[in-house]
Each structure stands twice: as C-alpha cells, then as structure tokens.
CSV table of C-alpha atoms and ligand atoms in Angstrom, one decimal:
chain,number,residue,atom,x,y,z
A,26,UNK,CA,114.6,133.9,61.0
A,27,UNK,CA,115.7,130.5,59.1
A,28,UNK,CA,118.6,132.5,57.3
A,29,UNK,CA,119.5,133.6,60.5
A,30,UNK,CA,119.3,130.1,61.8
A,31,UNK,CA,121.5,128.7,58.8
A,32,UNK,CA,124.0,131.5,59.3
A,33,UNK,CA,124.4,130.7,63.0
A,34,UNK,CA,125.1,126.4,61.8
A,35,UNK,CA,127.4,127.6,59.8
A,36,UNK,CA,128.9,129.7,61.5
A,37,UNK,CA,129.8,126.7,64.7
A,38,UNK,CA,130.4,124.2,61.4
A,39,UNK,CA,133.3,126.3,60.3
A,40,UNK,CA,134.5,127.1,63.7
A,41,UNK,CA,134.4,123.3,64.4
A,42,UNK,CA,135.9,122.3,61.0
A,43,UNK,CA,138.6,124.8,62.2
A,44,UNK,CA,140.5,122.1,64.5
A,45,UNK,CA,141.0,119.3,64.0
A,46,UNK,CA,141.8,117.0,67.2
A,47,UNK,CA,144.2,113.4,66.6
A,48,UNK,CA,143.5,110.7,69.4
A,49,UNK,CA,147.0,108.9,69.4
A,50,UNK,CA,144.5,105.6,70.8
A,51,UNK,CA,143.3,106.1,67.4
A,52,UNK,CA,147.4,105.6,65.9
A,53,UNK,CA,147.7,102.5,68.0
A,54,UNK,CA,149.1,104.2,71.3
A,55,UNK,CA,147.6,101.8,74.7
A,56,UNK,CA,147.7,103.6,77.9
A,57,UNK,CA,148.8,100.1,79.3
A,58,UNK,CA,152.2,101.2,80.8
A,59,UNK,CA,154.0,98.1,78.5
A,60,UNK,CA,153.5,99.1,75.0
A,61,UNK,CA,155.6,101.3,73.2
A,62,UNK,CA,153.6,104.2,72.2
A,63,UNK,CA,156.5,106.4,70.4
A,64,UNK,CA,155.5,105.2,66.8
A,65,UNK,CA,152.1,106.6,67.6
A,66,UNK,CA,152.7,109.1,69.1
A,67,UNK,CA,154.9,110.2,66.3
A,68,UNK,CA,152.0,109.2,63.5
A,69,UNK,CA,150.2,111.7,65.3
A,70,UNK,CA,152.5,114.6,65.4
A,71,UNK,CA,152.8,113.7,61.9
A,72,UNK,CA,149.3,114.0,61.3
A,73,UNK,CA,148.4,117.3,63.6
A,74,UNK,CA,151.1,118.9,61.8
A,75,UNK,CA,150.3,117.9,58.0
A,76,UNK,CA,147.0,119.8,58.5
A,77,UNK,CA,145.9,123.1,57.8
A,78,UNK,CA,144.1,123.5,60.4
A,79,UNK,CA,144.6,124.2,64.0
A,80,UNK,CA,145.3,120.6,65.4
A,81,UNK,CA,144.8,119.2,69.0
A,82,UNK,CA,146.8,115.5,69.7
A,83,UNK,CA,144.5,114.4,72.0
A,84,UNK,CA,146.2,111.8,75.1
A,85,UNK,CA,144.1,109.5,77.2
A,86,UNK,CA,144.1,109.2,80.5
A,87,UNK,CA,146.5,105.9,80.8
A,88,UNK,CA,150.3,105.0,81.3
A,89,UNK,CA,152.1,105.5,78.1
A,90,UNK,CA,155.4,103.8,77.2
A,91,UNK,CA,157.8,106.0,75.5
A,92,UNK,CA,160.8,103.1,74.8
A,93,UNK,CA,162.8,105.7,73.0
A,94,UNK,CA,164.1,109.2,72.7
A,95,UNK,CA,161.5,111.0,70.5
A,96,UNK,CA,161.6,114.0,68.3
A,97,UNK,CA,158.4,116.1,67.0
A,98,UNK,CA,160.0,118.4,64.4
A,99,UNK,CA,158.3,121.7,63.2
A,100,UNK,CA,160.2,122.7,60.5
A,101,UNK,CA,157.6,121.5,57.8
A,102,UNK,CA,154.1,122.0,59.5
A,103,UNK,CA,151.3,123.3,57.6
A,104,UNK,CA,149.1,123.5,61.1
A,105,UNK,CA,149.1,127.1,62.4
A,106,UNK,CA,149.2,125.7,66.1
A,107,UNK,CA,149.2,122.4,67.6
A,108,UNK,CA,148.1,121.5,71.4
A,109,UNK,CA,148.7,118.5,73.2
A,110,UNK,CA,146.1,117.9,75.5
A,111,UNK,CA,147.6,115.1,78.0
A,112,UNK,CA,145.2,113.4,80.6
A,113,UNK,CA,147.6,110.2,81.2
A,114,UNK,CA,151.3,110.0,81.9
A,115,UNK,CA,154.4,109.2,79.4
A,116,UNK,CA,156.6,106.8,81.1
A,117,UNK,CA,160.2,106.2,79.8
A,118,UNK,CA,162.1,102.5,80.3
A,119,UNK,CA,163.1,101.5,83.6
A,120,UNK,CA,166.6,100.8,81.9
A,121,UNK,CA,168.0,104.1,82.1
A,122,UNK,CA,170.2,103.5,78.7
A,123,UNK,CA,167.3,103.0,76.3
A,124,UNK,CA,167.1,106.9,76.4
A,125,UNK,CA,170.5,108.7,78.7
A,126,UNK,CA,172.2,108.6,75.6
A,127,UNK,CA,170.1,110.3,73.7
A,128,UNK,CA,170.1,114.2,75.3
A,129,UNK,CA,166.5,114.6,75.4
A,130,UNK,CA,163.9,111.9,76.3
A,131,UNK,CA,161.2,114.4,74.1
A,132,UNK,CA,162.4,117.1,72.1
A,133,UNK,CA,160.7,119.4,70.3
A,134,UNK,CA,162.5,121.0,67.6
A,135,UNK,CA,162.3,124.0,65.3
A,136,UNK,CA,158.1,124.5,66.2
A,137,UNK,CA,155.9,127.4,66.6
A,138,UNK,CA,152.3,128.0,68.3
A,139,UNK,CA,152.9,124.8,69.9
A,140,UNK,CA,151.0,124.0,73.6
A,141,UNK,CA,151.7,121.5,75.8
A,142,UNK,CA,148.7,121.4,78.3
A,143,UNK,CA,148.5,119.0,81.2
A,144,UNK,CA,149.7,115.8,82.0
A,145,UNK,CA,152.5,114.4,83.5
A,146,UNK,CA,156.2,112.8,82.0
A,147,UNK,CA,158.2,110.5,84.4
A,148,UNK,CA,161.3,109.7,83.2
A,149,UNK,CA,162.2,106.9,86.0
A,150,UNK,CA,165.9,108.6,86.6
A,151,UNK,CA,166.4,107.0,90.0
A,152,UNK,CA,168.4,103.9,88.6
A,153,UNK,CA,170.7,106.4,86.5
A,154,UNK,CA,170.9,108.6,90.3
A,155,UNK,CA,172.1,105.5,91.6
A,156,UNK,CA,174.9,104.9,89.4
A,157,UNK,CA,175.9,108.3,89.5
A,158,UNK,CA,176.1,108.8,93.2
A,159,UNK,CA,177.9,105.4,93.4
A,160,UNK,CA,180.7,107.1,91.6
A,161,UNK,CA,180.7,103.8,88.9
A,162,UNK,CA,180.7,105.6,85.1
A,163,UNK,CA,177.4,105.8,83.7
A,164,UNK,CA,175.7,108.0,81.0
A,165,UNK,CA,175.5,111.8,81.8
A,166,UNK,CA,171.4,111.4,81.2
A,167,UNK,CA,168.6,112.6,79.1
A,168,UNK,CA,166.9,115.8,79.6
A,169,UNK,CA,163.1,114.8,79.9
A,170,UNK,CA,161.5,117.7,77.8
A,171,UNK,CA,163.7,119.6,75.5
A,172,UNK,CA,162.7,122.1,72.9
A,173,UNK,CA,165.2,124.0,70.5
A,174,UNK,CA,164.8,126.6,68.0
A,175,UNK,CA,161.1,127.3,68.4
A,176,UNK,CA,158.7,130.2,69.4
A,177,UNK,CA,155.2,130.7,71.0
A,178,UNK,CA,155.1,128.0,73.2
A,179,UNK,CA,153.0,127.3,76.0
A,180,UNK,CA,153.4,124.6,78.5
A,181,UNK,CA,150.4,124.5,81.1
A,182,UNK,CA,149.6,122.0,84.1
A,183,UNK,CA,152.2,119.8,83.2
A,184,UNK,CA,153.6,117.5,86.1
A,185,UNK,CA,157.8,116.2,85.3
A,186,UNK,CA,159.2,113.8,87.8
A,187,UNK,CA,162.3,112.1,88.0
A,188,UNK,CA,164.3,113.6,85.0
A,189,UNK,CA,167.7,111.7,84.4
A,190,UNK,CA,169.3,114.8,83.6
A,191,UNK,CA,167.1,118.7,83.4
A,192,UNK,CA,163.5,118.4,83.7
A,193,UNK,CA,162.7,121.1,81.2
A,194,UNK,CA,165.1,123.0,78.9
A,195,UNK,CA,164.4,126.0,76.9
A,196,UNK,CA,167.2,126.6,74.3
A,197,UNK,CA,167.2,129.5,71.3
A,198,UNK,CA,163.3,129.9,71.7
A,199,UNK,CA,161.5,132.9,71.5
A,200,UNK,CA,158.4,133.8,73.9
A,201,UNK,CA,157.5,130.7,75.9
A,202,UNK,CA,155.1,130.6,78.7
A,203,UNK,CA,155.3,127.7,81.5
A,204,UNK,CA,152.4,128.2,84.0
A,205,UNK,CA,151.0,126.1,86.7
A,206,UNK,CA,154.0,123.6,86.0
A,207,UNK,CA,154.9,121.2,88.8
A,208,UNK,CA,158.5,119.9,88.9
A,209,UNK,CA,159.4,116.8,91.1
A,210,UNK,CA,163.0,115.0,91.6
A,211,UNK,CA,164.8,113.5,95.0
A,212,UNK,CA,167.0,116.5,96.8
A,213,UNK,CA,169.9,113.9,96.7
A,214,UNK,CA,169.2,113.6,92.5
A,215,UNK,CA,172.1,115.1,90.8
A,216,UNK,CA,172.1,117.3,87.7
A,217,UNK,CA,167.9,117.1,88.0
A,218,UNK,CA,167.8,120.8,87.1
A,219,UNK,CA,164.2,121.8,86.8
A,220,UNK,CA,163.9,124.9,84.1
A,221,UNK,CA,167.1,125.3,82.7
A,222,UNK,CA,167.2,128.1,80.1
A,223,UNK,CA,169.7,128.9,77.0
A,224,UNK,CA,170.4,131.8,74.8
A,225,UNK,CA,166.2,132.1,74.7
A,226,UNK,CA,164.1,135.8,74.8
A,227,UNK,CA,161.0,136.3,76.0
A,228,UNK,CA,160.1,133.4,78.7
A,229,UNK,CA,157.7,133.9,81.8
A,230,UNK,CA,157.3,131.6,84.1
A,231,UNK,CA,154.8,131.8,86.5
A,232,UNK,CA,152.5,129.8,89.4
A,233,UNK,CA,154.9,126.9,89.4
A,234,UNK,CA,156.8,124.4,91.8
A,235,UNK,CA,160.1,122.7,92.1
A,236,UNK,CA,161.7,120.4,93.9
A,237,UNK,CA,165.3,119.3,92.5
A,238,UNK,CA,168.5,118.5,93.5
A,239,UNK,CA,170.1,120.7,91.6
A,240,UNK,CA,169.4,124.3,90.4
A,241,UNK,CA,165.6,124.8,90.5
A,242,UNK,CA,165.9,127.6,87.8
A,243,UNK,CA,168.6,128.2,86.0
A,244,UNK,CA,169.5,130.9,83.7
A,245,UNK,CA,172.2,130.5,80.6
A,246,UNK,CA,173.8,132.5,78.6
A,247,UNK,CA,172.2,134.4,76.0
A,248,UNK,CA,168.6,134.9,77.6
A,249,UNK,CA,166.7,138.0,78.0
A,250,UNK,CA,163.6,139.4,78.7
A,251,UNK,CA,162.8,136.3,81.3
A,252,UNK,CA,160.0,137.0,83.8
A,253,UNK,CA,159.4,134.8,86.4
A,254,UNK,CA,157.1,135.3,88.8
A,255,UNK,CA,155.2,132.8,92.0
A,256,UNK,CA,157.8,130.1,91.9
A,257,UNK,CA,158.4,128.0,94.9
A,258,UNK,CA,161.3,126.1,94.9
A,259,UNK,CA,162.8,123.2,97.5
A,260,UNK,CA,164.9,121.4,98.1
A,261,UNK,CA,167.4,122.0,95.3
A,262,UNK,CA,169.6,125.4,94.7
A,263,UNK,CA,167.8,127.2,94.1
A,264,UNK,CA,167.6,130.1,91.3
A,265,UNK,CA,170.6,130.6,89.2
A,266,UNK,CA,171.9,133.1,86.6
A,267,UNK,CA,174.7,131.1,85.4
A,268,UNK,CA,177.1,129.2,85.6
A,269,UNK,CA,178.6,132.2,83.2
A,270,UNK,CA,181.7,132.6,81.9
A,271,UNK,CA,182.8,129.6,80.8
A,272,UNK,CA,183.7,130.3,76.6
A,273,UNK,CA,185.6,133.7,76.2
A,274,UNK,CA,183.4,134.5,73.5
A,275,UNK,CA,179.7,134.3,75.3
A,276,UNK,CA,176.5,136.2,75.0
A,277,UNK,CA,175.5,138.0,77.5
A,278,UNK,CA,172.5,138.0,80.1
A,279,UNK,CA,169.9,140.9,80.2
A,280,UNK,CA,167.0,141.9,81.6
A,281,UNK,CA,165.7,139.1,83.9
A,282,UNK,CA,163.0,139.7,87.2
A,283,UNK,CA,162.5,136.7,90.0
A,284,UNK,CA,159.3,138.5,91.9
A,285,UNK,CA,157.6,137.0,94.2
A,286,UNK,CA,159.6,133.7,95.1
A,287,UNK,CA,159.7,131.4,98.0
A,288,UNK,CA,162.4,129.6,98.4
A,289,UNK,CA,162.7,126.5,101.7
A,290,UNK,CA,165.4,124.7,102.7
A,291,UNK,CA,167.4,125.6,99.0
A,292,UNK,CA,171.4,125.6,99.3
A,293,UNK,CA,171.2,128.9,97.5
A,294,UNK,CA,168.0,131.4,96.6
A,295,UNK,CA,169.1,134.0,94.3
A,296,UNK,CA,172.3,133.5,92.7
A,297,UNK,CA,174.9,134.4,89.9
A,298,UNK,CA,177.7,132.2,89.3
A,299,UNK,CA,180.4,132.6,86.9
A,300,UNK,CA,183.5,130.6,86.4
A,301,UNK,CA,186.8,131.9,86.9
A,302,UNK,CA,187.9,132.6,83.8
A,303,UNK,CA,188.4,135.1,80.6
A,304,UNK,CA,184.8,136.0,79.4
A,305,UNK,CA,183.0,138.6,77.3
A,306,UNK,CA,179.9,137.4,79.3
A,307,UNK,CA,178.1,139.8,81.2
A,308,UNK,CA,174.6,140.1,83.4
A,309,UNK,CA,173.4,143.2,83.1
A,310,UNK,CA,169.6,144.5,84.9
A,311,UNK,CA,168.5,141.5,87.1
A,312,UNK,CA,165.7,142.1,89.7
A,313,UNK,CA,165.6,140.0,92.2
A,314,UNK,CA,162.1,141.2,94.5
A,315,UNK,CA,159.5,139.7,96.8
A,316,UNK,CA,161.5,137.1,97.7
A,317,UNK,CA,160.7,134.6,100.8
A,318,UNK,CA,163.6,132.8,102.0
A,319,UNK,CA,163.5,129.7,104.6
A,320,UNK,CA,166.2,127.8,106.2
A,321,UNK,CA,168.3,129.2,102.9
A,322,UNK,CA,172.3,128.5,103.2
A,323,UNK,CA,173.0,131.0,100.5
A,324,UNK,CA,170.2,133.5,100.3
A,325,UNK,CA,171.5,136.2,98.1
A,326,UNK,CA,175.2,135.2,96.6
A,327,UNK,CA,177.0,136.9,93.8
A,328,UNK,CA,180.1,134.2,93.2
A,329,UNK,CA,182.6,134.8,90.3
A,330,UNK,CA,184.7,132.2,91.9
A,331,UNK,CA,182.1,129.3,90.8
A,332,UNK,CA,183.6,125.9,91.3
A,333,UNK,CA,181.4,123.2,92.2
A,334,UNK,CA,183.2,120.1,94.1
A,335,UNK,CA,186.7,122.5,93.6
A,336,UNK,CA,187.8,120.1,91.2
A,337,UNK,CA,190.4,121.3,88.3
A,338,UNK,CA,189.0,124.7,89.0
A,339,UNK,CA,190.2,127.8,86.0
A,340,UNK,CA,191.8,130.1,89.3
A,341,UNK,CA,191.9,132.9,87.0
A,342,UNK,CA,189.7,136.3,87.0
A,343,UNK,CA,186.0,135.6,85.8
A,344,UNK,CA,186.0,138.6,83.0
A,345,UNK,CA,181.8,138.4,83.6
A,346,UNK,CA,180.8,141.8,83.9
A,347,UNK,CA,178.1,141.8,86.6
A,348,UNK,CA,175.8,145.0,86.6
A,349,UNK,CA,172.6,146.5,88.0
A,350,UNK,CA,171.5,143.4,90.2
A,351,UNK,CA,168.5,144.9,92.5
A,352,UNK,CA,167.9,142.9,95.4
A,353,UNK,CA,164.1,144.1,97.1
A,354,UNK,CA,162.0,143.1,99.5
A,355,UNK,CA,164.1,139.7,100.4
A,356,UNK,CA,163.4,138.7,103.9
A,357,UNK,CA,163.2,134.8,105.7
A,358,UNK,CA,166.1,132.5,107.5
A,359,UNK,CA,169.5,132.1,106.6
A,360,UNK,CA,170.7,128.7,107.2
A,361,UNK,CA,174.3,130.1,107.3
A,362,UNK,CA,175.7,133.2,109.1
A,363,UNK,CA,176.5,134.6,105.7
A,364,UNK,CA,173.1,135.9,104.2
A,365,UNK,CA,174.6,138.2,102.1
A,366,UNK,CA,177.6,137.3,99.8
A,367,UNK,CA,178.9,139.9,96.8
A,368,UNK,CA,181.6,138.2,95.9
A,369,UNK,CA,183.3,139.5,92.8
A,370,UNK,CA,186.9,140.4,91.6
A,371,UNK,CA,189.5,143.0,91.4
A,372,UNK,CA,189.9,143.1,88.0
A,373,UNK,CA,186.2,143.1,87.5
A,374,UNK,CA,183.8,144.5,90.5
A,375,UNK,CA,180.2,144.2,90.5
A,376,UNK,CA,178.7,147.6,90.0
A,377,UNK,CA,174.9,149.4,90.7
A,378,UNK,CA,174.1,146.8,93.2
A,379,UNK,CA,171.2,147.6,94.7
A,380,UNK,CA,169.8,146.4,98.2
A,381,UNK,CA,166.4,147.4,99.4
A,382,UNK,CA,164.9,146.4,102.4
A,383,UNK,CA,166.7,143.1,102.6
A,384,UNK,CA,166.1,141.1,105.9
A,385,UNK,CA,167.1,138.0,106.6
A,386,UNK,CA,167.6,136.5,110.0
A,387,UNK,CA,170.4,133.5,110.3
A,388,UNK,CA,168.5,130.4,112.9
A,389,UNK,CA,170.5,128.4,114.7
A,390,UNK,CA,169.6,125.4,116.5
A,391,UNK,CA,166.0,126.6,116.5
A,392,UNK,CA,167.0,130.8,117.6
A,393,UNK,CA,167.7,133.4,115.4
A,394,UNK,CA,170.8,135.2,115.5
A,395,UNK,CA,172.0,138.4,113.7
A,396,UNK,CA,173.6,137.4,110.4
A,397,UNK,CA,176.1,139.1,108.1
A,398,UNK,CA,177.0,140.3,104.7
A,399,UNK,CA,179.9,139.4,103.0
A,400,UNK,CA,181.3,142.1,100.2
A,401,UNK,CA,184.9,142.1,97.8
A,402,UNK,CA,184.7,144.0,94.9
A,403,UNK,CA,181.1,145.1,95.7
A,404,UNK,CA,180.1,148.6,94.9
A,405,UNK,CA,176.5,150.1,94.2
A,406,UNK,CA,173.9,151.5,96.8
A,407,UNK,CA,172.0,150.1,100.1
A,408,UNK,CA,168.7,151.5,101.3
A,409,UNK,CA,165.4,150.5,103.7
A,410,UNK,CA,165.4,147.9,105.8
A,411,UNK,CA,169.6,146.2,106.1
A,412,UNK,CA,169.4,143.4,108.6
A,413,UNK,CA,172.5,142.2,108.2
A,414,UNK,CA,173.9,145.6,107.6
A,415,UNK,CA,175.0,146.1,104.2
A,416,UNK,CA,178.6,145.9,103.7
A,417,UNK,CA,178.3,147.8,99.8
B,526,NAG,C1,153.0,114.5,56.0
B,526,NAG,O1,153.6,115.1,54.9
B,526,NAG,C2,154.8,114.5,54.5
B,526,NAG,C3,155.4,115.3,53.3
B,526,NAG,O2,154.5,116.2,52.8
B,526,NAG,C4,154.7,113.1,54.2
B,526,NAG,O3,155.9,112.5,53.9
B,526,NAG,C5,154.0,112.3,55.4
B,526,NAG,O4,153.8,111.0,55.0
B,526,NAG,C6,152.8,113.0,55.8
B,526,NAG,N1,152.3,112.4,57.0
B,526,NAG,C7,151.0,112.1,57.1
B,526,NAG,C8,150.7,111.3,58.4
B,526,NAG,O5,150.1,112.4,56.4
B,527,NAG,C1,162.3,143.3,80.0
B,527,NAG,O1,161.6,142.1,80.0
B,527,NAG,C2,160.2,142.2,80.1
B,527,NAG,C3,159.6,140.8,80.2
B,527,NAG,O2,160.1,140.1,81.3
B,527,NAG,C4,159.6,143.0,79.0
B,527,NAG,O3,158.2,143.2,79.2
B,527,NAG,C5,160.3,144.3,78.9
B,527,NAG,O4,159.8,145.0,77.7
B,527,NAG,C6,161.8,144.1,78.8
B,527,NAG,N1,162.5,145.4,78.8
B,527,NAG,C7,163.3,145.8,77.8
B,527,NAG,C8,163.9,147.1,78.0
B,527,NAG,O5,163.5,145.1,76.8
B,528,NAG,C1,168.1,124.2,107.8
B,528,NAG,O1,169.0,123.9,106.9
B,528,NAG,C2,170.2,123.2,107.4
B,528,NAG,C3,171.2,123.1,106.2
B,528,NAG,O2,170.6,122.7,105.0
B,528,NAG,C4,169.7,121.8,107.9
B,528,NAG,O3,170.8,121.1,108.4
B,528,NAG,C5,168.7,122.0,108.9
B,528,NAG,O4,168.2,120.8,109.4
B,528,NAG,C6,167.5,122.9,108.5
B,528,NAG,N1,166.7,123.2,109.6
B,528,NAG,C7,165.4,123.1,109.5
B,528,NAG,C8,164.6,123.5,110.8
B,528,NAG,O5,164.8,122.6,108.6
C-alpha cells in the first residue's frame, strides 16, 4: 500500500516537473497598458525555449504594451513545445510607425509544437487606415501575427482586432490548426486581410469569425492540403484563392475544401483570382460545399482578369491553369444579378467545373428576383438543383 502510495507521488512529481510554466509578470512585463513589455516578453520566450521541458509562457490578465515589432525565433529551442497561455491583451503604439515598418508586429519564426491559446492582440491600425484612405503616402503596415518557416502550430481562442496590414499570416508552415479564432477590423479598413496563407501544407481552420475589409481568407500560392471548415465571414471579401499568377515561375495551389461557410454582406464569397498574365501557376481540386451566402455581390466568381482599382493592369492571358473547382450545396442572396461568374480565358479555359445544387436568389430592393450565371471559357459539368441556370 505505501509503495503504491510513493509510486502514485512520483508519478504526478514527474508529470509536474514535466512543464515548466514562465509568468512574463515574473520578467518585468505590467499589464498597465503604458509599459513596454517586449523585453519581457522576449526574456521569457528566451526562457520557455532554453528548457528541456515542455514550457507554458504564462500572460496575465492586463493591457500589455508591445512598443515594438517583436520576433520569437525557434531555430535553437531545446523545449519540445511551448504554449502561450494569454488572459490579457497585447496592445501595439498608437503611433502607427513604431511598428508599420516592420512587416510583422509579432512574428514567429522557424518554431515547432508551438500553441498560441487565447487572448486577444490589437494592433490600433485605425490611424494608419486614415492615412491610407486619405490618399497622403504612408507606410504599407505591419501584419499583426506573422509566423514563417514553422510546423505544428496551434492557435486557439485568440481575438485580433485592428491589424494595420493582415491579421494573421501563415507562410512556408507545415500543419497549423487555428480554431475558435475571432478576427475584427472596420469594413472600410484596407489591406486588413484576416488569414492570409503562403506556400504552407496542411492548415485547418475551423469554428472561426471574420470581419475585414479586405479578403477574409485568402489563399496564396504554394498551399495545399488546407481545410477549412465553420467560418463566417462579413463584411470583407470574402474567401480567396489567389490573387495567382503574378511571377511566371509560381507554385501551384492544390487540394483546398471551404465546407460549411457563411458568408453576409461580403463583396465576394468564393473566389479565384488570378492576374492577367504569363504563369505556370495553377489551382487544381478546390471544393467549395455547404456554403450560405447573404446579400453576397460576387457569390461564386472565377476571374483570371483580376485587377483591383484597374490600375496599370498586365491585359495579357493569365496562364493559371484553373481545374476541378466543385461548387456544392451553395444557396443564399446575391446582392448582384450575376451570382454565377466563370470567367476564364481563351488560351486557358477552366476545366471539370463542377456545380451541384447551387441556388442563389439575387434581392432587390427588399424582393428576390431570378439571377444569372455568367460563363467564357467555362467547361465542366452542372447537376441538382441550378437556380440561375448553369451556363457550363
Ligand atoms: C538561452 O541559451 C542561449 C544560448 O545557449 C543563451 O545565449 C541565452 O542567454 C539563454 N537564455 C536564457 C534566458 O537562459
Ligand atoms: C487533401 O487535404 C486533406 C486535408 O485538408 C487531407 O486530409 C487529404 O489527405 C489531402 N488529400 C491528398 C490527396 O493529399
Ligand atoms: C446588400 O448589399 C448591397 C451591396 O453591398 C448593399 O448596398 C445593401 O444595402 C445590402 N442590403 C441589405 C439588406 O443588407
């Protein structure tokens, strides 16, 4: 019975001694909203990833200054994993130049079996939307949360608001999961993307919200193997697979599924854009299924002919090879006659389009009206329920 007893204490001693959790208080941060935290904040990362153990950084509930652009590199961690448990909120400067220089407000770079759990990261872009929108020059912006080169991460609970620039960017990672994450920026904010993803493999997304004034989700070259799944997004543009096409010599996009989306009062819902121009891009298997759409300008649109503001636009043939796009189960309110655009090229059709019981209903003025599909270059197959008619 006693050995049985000691075995058991030592049993929860190791499993204790197995993490080991960093209070950045204890590294001199102050939840006060006017001291710069980012030294200890850094100590701490420094600290959580020196051990050998599994390490938790540990943030108070509080207000937590973070004055300047800050980087928590992986490359020499001896800590199998590292969560960050936030309760309080990181603030950046008012003064939008102390970090839209900088690319990312908080970058993560080159980490693995990293968690980011909770909390919430404002990074007070409305001065730097201000300056934009007044057409004066100012700093393209900072990209509040922005992790390179890393694998196995987990971001859960967390709340972004007002990004200067992308709320969240995902670029050469490998298998990433963002769950219940909540993403918040004006509908007039521009270039506040909310998940933008690059060249990464392996990312779900799931139970989350966005509200942008940009792209709500958007999907880069070079990613595969994305799931996302119970997003709501709106205002913004919604989801995005592209812009594309761009560099001649660009990887391609494969294997990406949007189930079970809701979309409200977005400029677009599903869509792949691709410049106009020479490209060994490609998007090949997309499923776009479950989809609510309402009051949605642009609810399904394929355009090769992307060119935002038509400024200095390429007018050549997008050489984006756009194949096996299924489109299931899609029904809501257009806000625009035009529900259904396939717009591709001559040179370069779209082929094994699929639409499945697709119905969407353009509202005018309060009454719903029959809306129509739009096709050039189009060719695949059309089945179920077609309201408008398919024109593939
Ligand atoms: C972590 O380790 C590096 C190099 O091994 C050292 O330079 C640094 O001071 C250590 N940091 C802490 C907080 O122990
Ligand atoms: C496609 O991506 C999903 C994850 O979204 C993955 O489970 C599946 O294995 C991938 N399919 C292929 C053929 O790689
Ligand atoms: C629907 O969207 C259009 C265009 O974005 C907008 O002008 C209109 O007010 C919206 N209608 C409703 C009922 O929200």
């Amino acid at each position: 019975m006693k050995i049985v007893f000691l075995v058991i204490i030592a049993l929860i001693s190791s499993s204790l001694a197995a993490k080991v959790t960093y209070n950045v208080a204890s590294f001199g941060a102050k939840g006060d909203g006017n001291t710069d935290s980012t030294k200890a904040f850094l100590s701490a990362w420094s600290s959580a990833c020196n051990s050998t153990k599994s390490a938790v950084i540990y943030v108070p509930t509080g207000t937590y200054l973070i004055a300047k652009a800050i980087t928590f590199a992986g490359e020499k961690c001896q800590s199998g994993s590292i969560t960050i448990r936030i309760y309080g909120t990181l603030v950046a400067p008012f003064d939008y130049d102390a970090i839209a220089n900088s690319g990312d407000w908080i970058r993560f770079h080159r980490v693995s079996h990293v968690t980011i759990s909770g909390g919430t990261l404002d990074a007070r872009g409305g001065s730097l939307w201000s300056c934009k929108t007044s057409g004066k020059s100012c700093p393209s912006g900072a990209t509040t949360l922005g992790i390179y080169n890393s694998k196995n991460i987990v971001i859960s609970g967390l709340k972004s608001l007002n990004s200067q620039m992308f709320h969240i960017l995902l670029d050469t990672c490998i298998n990433a999961k963002l769950q219940g994450v909540s993403i918040s920026a004006s509908g007039s904010s521009p270039n506040t993307d909310g998940i933008h993803l690059m060249s990464s493999t392996g990312v779900t997304i799931v139970n989350s919200k966005i509200t942008t004034g940009d792209d709500c989700i958007s999907i880069g070259p070079g990613n595969s193997n994305l799931w996302i799944e119970s997003v709501a997004c709106g205002p913004g543009h919604g989801i995005s697979i592209g812009s594309l096409g761009w560099e001649l010599d660009e990887p391609g996009v494969q294997n990406i599924t949007v189930t079970r989306a809701t979309f409200r009062g977005t400029q677009n819902g599903v869509r792949i854009k691709t410049w106009a121009r020479a490209s060994h891009g490609f998007v090949t298997g997309a499923v776009f299924q479950h989809v609510t759409m309402v009051n949605v300008s642009n609810p399904i649109i394929i355009e090769q002919n992307y060119c935002p503001g038509n400024n200095n636009c390429p007018d050549q043939v997008s050489g984006v090879r756009v194949k096996d796009v299924v489109y299931e189960d899609i029904h809501g309110t257009s806000a625009s006659l035009v529900a259904v655009k396939l717009d591709c090229n001559q040179g370069n059709p779209c082929s094994g389009i699929r639409l499945k019981d697709v119905n969407l209903n353009y509202v005018r003025a309060g009454k719903p009206q029959p809306a129509v599909s739009s096709c050039a270059y189009a060719q695949g197959t059309a089945s179920g329920i077609l309201q408008p008619t398919s024109c593939l």
